[in-house]
mmCIF file of C-alpha atoms and ligand atoms in Angstrom:
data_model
loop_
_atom_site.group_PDB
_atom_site.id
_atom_site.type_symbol
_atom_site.label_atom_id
_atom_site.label_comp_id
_atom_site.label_asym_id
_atom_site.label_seq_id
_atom_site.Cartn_x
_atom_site.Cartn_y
_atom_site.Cartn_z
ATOM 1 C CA UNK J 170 0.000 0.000 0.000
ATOM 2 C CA UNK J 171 1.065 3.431 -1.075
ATOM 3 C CA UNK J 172 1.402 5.598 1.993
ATOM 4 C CA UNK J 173 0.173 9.255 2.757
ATOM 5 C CA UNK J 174 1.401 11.744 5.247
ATOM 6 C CA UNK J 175 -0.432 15.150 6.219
ATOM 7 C CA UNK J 176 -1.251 16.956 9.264
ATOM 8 C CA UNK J 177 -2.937 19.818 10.928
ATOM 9 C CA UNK J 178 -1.355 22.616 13.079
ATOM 10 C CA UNK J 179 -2.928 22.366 16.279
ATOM 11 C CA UNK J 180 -2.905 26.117 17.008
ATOM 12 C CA UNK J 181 -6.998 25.754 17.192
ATOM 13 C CA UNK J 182 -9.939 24.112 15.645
ATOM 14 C CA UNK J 183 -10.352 22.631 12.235
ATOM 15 C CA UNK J 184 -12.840 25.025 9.933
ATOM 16 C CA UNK J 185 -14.909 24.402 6.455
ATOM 17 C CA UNK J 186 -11.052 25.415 4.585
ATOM 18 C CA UNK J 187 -9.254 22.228 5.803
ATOM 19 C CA UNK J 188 -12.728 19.898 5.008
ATOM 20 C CA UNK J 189 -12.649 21.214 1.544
ATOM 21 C CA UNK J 190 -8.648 21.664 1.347
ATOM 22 C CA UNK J 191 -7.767 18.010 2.510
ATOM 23 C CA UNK J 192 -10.146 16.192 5.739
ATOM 24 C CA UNK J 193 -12.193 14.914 2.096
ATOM 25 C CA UNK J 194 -9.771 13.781 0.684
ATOM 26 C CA UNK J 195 -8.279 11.849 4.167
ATOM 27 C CA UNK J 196 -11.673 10.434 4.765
ATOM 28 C CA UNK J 197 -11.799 9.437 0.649
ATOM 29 C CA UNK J 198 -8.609 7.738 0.351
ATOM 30 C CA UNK J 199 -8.500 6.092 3.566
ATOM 31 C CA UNK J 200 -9.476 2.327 2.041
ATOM 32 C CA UNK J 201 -6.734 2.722 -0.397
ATOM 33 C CA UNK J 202 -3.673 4.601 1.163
ATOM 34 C CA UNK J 203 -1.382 3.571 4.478
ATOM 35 C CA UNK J 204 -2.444 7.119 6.243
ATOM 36 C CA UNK J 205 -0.170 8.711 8.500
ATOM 37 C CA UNK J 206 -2.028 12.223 10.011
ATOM 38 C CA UNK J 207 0.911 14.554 12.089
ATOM 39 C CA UNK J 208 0.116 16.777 14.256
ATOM 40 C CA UNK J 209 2.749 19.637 13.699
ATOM 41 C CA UNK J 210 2.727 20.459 18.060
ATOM 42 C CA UNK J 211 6.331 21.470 18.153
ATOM 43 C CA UNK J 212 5.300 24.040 14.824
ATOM 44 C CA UNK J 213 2.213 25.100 16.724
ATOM 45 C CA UNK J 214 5.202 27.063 18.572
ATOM 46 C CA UNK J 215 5.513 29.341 15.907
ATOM 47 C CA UNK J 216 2.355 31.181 16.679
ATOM 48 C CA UNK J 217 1.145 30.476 20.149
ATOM 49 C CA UNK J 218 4.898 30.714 22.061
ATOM 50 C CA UNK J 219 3.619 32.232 24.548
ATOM 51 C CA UNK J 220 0.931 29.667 25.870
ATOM 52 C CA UNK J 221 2.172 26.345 24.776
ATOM 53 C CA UNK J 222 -0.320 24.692 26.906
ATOM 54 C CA UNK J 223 -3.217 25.494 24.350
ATOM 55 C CA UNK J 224 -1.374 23.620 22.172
ATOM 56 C CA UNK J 225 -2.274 20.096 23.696
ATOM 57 C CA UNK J 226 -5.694 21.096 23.942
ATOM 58 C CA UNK J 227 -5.769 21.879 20.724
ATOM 59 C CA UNK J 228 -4.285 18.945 19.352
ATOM 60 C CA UNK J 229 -7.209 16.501 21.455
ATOM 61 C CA UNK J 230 -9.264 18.805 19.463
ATOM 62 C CA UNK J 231 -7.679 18.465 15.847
ATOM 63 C CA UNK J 232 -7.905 14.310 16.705
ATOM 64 C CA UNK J 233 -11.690 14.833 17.577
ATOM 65 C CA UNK J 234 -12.263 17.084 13.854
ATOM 66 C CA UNK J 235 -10.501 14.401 11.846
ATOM 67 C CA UNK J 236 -12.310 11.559 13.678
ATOM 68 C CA UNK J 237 -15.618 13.801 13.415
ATOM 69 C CA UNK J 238 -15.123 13.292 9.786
ATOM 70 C CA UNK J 239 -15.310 10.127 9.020
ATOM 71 C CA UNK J 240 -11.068 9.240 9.864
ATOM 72 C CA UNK J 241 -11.499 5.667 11.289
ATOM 73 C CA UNK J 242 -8.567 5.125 13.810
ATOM 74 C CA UNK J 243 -8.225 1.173 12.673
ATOM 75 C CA UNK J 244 -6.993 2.867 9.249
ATOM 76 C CA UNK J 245 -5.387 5.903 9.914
ATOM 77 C CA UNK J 246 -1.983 6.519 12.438
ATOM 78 C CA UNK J 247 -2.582 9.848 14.318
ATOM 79 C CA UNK J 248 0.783 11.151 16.002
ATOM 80 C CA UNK J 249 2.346 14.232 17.239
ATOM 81 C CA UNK J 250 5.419 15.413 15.799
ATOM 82 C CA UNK J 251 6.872 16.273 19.288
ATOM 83 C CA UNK J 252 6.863 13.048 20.396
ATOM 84 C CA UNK J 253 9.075 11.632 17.471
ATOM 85 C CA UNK J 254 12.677 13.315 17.838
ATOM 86 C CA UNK J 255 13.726 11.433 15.418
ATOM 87 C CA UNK J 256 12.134 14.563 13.329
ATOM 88 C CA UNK J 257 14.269 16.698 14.642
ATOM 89 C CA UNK J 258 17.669 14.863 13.311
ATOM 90 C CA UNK J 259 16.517 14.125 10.100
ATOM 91 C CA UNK J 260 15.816 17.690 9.564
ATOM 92 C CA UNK J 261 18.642 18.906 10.698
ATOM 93 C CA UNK J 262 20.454 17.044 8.251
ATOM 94 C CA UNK J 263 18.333 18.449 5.998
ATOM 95 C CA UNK J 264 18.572 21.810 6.579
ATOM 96 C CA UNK J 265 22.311 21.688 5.763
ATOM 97 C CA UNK J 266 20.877 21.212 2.083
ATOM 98 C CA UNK J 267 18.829 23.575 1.520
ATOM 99 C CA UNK J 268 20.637 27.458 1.400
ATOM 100 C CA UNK J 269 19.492 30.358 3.190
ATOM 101 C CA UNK J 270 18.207 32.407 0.001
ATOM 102 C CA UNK J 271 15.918 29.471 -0.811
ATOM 103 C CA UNK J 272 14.016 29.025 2.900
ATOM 104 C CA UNK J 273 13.417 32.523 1.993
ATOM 105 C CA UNK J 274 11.966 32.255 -1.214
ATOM 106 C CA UNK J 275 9.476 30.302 -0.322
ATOM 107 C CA UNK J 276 6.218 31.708 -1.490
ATOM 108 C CA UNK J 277 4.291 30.241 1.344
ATOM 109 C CA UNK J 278 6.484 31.944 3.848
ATOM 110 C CA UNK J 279 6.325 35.561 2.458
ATOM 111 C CA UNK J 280 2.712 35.267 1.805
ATOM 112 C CA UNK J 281 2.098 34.326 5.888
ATOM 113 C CA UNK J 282 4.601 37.014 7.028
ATOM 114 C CA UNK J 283 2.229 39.397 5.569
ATOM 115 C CA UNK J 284 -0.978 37.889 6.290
ATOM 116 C CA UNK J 285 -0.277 37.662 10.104
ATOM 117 C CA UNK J 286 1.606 40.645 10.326
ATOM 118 C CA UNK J 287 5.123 39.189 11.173
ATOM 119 C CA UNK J 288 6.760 42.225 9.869
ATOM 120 C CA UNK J 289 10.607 40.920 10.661
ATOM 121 C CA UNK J 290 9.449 39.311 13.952
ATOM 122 C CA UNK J 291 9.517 35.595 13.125
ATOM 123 C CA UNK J 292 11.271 32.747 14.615
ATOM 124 C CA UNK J 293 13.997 30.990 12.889
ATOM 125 C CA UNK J 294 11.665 28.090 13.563
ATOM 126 C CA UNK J 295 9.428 29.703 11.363
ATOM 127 C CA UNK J 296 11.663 30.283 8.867
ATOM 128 C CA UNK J 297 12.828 26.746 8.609
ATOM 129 C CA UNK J 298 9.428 24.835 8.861
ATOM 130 C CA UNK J 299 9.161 23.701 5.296
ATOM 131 C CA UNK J 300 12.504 21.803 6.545
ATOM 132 C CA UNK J 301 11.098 20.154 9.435
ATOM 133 C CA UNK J 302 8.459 19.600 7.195
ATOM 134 C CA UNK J 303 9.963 17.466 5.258
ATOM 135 C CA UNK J 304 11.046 15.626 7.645
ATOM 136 C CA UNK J 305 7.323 15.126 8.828
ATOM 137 C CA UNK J 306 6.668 13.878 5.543
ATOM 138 C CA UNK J 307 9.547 12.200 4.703
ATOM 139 C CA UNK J 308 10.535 10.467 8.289
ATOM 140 C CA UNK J 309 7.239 7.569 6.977
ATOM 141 C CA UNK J 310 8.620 7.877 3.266
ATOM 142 C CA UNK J 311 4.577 9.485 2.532
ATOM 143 C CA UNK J 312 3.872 9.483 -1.270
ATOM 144 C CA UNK J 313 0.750 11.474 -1.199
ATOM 145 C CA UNK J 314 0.269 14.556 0.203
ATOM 146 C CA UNK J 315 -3.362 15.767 0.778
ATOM 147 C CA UNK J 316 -3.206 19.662 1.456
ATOM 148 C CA UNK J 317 -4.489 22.914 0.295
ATOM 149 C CA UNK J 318 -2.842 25.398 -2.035
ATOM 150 C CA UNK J 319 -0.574 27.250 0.333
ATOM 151 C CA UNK J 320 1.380 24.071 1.042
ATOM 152 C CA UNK J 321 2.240 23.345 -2.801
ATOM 153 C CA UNK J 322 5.490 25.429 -2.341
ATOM 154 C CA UNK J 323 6.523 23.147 0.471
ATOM 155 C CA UNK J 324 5.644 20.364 -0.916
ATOM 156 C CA UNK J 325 8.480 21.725 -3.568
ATOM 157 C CA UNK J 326 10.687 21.769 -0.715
ATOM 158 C CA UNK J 327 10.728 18.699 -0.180
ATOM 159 C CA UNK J 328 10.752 17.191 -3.154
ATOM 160 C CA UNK J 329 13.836 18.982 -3.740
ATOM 161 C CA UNK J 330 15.918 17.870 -0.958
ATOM 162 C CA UNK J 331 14.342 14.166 -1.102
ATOM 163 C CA UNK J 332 15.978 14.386 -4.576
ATOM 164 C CA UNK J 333 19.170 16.086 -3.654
ATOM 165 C CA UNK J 334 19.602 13.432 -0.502
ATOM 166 C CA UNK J 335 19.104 10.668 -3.583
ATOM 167 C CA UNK J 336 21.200 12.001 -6.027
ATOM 168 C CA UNK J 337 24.113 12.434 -3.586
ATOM 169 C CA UNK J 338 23.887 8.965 -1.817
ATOM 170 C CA UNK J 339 23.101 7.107 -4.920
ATOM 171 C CA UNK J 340 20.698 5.561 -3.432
ATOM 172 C CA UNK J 341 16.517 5.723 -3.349
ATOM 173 C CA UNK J 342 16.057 6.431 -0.176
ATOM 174 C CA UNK J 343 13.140 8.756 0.018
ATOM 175 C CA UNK J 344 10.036 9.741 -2.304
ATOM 176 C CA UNK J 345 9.462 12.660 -4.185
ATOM 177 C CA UNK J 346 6.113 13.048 -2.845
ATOM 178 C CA UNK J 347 3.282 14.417 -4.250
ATOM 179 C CA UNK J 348 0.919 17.334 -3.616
ATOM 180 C CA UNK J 349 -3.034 16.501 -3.498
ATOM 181 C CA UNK J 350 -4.985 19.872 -3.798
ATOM 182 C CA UNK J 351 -8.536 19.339 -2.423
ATOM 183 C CA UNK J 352 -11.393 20.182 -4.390
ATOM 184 C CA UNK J 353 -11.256 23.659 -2.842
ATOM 185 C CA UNK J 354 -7.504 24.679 -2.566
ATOM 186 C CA UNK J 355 -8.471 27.564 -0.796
ATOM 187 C CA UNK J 356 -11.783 28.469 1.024
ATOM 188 C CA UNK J 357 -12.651 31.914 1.137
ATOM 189 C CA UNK J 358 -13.414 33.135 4.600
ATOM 190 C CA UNK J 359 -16.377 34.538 6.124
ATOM 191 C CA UNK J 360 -14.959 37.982 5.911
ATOM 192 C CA UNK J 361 -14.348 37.636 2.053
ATOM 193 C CA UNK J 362 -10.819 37.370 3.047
ATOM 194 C CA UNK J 363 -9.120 34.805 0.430
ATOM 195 C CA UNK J 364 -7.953 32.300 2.970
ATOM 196 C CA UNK J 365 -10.558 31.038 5.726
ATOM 197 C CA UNK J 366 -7.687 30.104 8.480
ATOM 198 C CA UNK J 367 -7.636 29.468 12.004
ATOM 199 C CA UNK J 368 -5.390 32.815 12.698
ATOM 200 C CA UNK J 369 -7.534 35.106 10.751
ATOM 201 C CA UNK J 370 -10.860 34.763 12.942
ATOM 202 C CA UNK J 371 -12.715 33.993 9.784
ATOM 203 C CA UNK J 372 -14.045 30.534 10.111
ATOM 204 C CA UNK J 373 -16.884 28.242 10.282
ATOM 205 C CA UNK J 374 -15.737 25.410 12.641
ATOM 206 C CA UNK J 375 -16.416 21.624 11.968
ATOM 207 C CA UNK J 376 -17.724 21.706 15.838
ATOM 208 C CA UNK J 377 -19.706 25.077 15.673
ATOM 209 C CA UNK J 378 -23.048 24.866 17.090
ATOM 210 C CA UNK J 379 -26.189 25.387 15.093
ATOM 211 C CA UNK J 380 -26.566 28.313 16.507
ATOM 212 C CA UNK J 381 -22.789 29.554 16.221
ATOM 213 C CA UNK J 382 -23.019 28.915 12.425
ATOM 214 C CA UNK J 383 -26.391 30.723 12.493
ATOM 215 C CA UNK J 384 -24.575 33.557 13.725
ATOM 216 C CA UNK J 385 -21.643 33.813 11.716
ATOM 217 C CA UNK J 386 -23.495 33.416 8.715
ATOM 218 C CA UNK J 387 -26.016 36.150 9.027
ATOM 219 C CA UNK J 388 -22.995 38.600 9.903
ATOM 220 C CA UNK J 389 -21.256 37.282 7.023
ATOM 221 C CA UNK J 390 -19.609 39.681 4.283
ATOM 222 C CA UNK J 391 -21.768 39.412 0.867
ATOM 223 C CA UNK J 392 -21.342 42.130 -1.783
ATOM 224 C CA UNK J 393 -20.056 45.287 -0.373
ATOM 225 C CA UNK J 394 -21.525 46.900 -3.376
ATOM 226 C CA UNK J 395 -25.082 46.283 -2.609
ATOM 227 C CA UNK J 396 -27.299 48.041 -0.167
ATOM 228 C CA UNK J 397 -30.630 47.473 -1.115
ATOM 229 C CA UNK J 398 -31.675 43.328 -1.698
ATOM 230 C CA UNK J 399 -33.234 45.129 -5.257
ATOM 231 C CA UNK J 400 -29.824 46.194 -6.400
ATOM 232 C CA UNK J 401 -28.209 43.863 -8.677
ATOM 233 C CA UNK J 402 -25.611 41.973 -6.663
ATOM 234 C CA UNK J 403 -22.621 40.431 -7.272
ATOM 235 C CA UNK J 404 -22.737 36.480 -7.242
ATOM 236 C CA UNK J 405 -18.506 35.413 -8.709
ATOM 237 C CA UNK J 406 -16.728 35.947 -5.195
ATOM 238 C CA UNK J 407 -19.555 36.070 -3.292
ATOM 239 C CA UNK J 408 -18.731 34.194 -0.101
ATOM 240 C CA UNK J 409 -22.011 32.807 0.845
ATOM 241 C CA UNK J 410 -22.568 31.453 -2.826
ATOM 242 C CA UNK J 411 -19.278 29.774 -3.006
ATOM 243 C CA UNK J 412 -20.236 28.296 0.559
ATOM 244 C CA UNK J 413 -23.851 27.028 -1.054
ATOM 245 C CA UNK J 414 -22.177 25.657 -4.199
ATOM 246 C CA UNK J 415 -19.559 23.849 -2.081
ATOM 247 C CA UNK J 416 -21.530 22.317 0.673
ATOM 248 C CA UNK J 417 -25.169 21.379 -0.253
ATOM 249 C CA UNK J 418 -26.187 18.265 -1.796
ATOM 250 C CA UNK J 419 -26.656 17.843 -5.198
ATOM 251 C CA UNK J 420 -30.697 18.095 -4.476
ATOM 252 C CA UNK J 421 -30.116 21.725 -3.614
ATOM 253 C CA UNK J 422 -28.425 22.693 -7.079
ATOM 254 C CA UNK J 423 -32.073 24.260 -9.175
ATOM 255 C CA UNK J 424 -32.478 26.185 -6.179
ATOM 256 C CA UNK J 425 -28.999 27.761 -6.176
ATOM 257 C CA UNK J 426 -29.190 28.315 -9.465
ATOM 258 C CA UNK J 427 -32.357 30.471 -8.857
ATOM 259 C CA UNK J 428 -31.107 32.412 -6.135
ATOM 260 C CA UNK J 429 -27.838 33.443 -8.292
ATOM 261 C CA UNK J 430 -30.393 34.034 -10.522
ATOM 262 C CA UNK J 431 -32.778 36.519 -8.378
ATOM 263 C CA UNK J 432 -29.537 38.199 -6.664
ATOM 264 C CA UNK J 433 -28.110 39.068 -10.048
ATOM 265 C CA UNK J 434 -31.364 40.686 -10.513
ATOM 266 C CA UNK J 435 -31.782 42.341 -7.646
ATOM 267 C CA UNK J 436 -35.113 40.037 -6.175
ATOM 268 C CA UNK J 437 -33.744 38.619 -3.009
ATOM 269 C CA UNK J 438 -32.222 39.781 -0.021
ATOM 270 C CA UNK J 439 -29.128 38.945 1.629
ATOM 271 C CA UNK J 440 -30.820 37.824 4.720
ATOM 272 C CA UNK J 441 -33.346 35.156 2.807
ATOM 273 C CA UNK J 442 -29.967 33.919 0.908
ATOM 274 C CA UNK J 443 -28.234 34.089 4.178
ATOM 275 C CA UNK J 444 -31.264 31.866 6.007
ATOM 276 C CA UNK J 445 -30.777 29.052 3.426
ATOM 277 C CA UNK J 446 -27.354 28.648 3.735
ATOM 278 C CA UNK J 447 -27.230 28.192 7.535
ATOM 279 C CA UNK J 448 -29.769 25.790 6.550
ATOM 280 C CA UNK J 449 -27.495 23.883 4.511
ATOM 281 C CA UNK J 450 -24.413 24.427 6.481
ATOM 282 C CA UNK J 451 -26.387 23.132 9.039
ATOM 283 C CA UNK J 452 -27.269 19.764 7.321
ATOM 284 C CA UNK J 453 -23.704 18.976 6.094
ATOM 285 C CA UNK J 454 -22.341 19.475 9.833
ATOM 286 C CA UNK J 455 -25.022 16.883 11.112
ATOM 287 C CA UNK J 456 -22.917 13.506 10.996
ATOM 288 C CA UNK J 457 -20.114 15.558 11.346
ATOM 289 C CA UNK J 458 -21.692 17.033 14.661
ATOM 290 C CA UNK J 459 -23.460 13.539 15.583
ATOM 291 C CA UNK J 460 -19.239 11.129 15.221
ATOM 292 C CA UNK J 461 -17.910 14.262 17.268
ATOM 293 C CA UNK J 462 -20.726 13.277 19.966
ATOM 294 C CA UNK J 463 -19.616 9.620 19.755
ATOM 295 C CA UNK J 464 -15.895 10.131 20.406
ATOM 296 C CA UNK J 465 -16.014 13.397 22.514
ATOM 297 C CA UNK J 466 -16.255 12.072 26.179
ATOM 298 C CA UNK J 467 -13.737 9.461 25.496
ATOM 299 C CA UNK J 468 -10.515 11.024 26.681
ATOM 300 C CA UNK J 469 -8.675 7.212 27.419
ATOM 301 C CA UNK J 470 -9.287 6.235 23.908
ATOM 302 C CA UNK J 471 -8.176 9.468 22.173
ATOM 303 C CA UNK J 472 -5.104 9.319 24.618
ATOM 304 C CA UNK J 473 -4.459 5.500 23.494
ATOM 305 C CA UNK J 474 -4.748 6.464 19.836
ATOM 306 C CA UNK J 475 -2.205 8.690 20.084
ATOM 307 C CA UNK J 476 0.207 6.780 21.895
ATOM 308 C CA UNK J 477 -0.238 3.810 19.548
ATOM 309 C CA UNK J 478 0.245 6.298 16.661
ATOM 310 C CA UNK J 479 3.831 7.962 18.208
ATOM 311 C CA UNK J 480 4.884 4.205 18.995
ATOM 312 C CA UNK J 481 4.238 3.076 15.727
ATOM 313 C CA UNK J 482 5.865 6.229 13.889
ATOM 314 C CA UNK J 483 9.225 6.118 15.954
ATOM 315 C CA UNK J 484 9.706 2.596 15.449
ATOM 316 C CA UNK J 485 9.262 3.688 10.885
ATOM 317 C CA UNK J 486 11.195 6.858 11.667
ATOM 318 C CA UNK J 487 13.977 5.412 13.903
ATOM 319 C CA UNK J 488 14.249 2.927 10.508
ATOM 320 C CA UNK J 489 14.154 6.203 8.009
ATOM 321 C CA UNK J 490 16.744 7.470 9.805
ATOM 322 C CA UNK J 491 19.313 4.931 10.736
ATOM 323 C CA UNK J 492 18.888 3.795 6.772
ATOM 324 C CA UNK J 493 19.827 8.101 6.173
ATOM 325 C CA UNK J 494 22.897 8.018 8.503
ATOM 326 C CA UNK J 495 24.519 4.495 6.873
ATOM 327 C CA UNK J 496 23.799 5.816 3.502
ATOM 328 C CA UNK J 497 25.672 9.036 4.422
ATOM 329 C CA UNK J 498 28.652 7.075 5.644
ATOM 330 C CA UNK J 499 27.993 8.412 9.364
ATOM 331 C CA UNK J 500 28.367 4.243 10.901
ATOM 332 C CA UNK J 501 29.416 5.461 14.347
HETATM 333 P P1 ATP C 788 -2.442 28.403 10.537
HETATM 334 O O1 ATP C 788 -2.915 29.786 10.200
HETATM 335 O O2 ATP C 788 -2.146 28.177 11.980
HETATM 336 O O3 ATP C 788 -1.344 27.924 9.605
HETATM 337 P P2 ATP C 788 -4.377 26.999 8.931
HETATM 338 O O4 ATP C 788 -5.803 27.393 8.989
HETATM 339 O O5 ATP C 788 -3.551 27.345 7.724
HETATM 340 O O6 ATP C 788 -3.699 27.497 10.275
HETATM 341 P P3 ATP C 788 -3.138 24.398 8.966
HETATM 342 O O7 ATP C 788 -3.209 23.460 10.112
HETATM 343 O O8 ATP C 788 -1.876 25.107 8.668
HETATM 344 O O9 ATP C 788 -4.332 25.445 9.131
HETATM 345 O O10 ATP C 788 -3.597 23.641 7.664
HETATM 346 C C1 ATP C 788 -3.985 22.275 7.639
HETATM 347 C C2 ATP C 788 -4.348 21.911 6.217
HETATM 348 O O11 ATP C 788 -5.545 22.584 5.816
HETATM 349 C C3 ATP C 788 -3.298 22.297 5.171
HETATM 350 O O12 ATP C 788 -3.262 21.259 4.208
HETATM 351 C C4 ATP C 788 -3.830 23.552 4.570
HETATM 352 O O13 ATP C 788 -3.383 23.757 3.242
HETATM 353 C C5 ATP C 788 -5.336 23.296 4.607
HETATM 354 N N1 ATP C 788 -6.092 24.554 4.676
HETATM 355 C C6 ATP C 788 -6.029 25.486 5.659
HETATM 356 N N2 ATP C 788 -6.854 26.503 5.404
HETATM 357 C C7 ATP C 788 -7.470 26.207 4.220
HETATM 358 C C8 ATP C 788 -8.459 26.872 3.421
HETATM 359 N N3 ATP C 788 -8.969 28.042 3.765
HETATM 360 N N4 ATP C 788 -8.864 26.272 2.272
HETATM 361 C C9 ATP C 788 -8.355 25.075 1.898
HETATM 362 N N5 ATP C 788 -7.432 24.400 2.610
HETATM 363 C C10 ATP C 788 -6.997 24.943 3.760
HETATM 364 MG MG1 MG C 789 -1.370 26.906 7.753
#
């Protein structure tokens, strides 16, 4: 079985962006793939350094999302990245491949400097993630990546040094793996902002109540153009369109098509438009809602799934790496 590697960074709860960007594709490929799903703890750093202890929270939390979704536990191998230092070495092997210019180049980097307002305040841990990423991916050998856009550049990261580490061995050690871009690469957020991520307080969470996602979506952002519901509004970019053609059932297409329809025309309002999609919203979070239920007061068993996940990835990893070191000639 081909395997695949991906994660979450457990710096808070999973939204509509990762379903669409990769959870989908997790729960999709889970009968056919060897999944390995990281949580990147030790990365979480990078943005809350200042209260580490939300990160373990947050990671029981990121477990309960991809469970909520369908991720059965007998298929998949959940682990934290901080409790496999074997990481740590094989990156920093890495990183004396890969040149200073180029861990600044990285598109992905310079687009989140500016989108959280980093200014020149980041942590060389920051700067060299796409590193340890590799290592995450690369530490199980993972041959399919499923991941939104922003994490095709790193993906390129590691592709290059998995070749590089090849070419100067001789030997096949690693993959070049390979990027799987959900069916949304990148979900708008409520705010119209492109990106719906967990920093940007922009989301719709997989565990939001009904009455949380009733709330966000009536203040959501629509056409900024249109004041009256009989102007003619804007439907291409329109947040809580692309939400309704990306998470209703197929039985609700004729009806979407209509509203476009009327709000190109100026004959509905926001708030009518608004009202339908919490209904939908609504109905795809219901099994999502009801497997959370099922799992959530369980605290021994998502504790033992994690354990059995970190013992299972250190014993592949301690392999990935003592194969790294021989083929490097270090045999001390
Ligand atoms: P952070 O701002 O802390 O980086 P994030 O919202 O980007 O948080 P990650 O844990 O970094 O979340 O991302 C997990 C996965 O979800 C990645 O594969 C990422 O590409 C994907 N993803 C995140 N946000 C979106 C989005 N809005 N649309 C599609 N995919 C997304
Ligand atoms: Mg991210």
């Amino acid at each position: 079985m081909k395997r695949i590697l991906t994660g979450d960074t457990p710096t808070g709860k999973l939204h509509l962006g990762h379903f669409v960007g990769t959870l989908e594709n997790r729960a999709k490929l889970q009968n056919e793939y060897e999944i390995f799903i990281l949580f990147a703890d030790t990365h979480a750093l990078t943005t809350l350094s200042s209260s580490p202890k939300l990160i373990a929270d947050y990671t029981r939390e990121v477990l309960l999302d991809n469970l909520s979704v369908g991720l059965d536990p007998k298929n998949v191998t959940f682990f934290a990245e901080s409790a496999i230092p074997q990481i740590y070495e094989i990156a920093a092997i890495f990183s004396m491949y890969v040149s200073h210019n180029r861990a600044l180049r990285n598109p992905t980097i310079k687009d989140e400097i500016i989108s959280k307002g980093l200014g020149d305040q980041f942590s060389l841990g920051f700067i060299n993630y796409p590193i340890y990423q590799a290592a995450d991916i690369l530490c199980v050998k993972g041959q399919l990546v499923p991941v939104g856009k922003d994490q095709e550049a790193h993906l390129e990261q590691t592709r290059e040094i998995a070749r590089e580490i090849n070419k100067l061995t001789g030997f096949d050690i690693f993959p070049e793996p390979q990027a799987l871009i959900g069916r949304v690469g990148k979900l708008v957020g409520t705010d119209g902002n492109p990106k719906m991520g967990k920093s940007l307080n922009n989301t719709i969470y997989l565990s939001d109540s009904k009455e949380e996602v009733e709330k966000k979506v009536m203040n959501m952002y629509t056409d900024p153009n249109r004041i009256h519901p009989t102007d003619p509004g804007k439907v291409e970019g329109n947040p809580v369109f692309i939400y309704l053609d990306n998470f209703s059932p197929g039985k609700d297409k004729d009806k979407i098509e209509e509203y476009k329809d009327k709000y190109r025309k100026g004959q509905v309002g926001d708030v009518e438009v608004k009202k339908f999609l919490v209904d939908v919203l609504n109905e795809f979070l219901g099994p999502i809602r009801e497997r959370r239920e099922t799992y959530k007061n369980k605290p021994d068993l998502l504790a033992s799934i994690l354990e059995e996940g970190n013992s299972k990835v250190r014993k592949i990893s301690t392999e990935t790496l003592e194969e790294l070191k021989q083929k490097l000639g270090f045999a001390f």
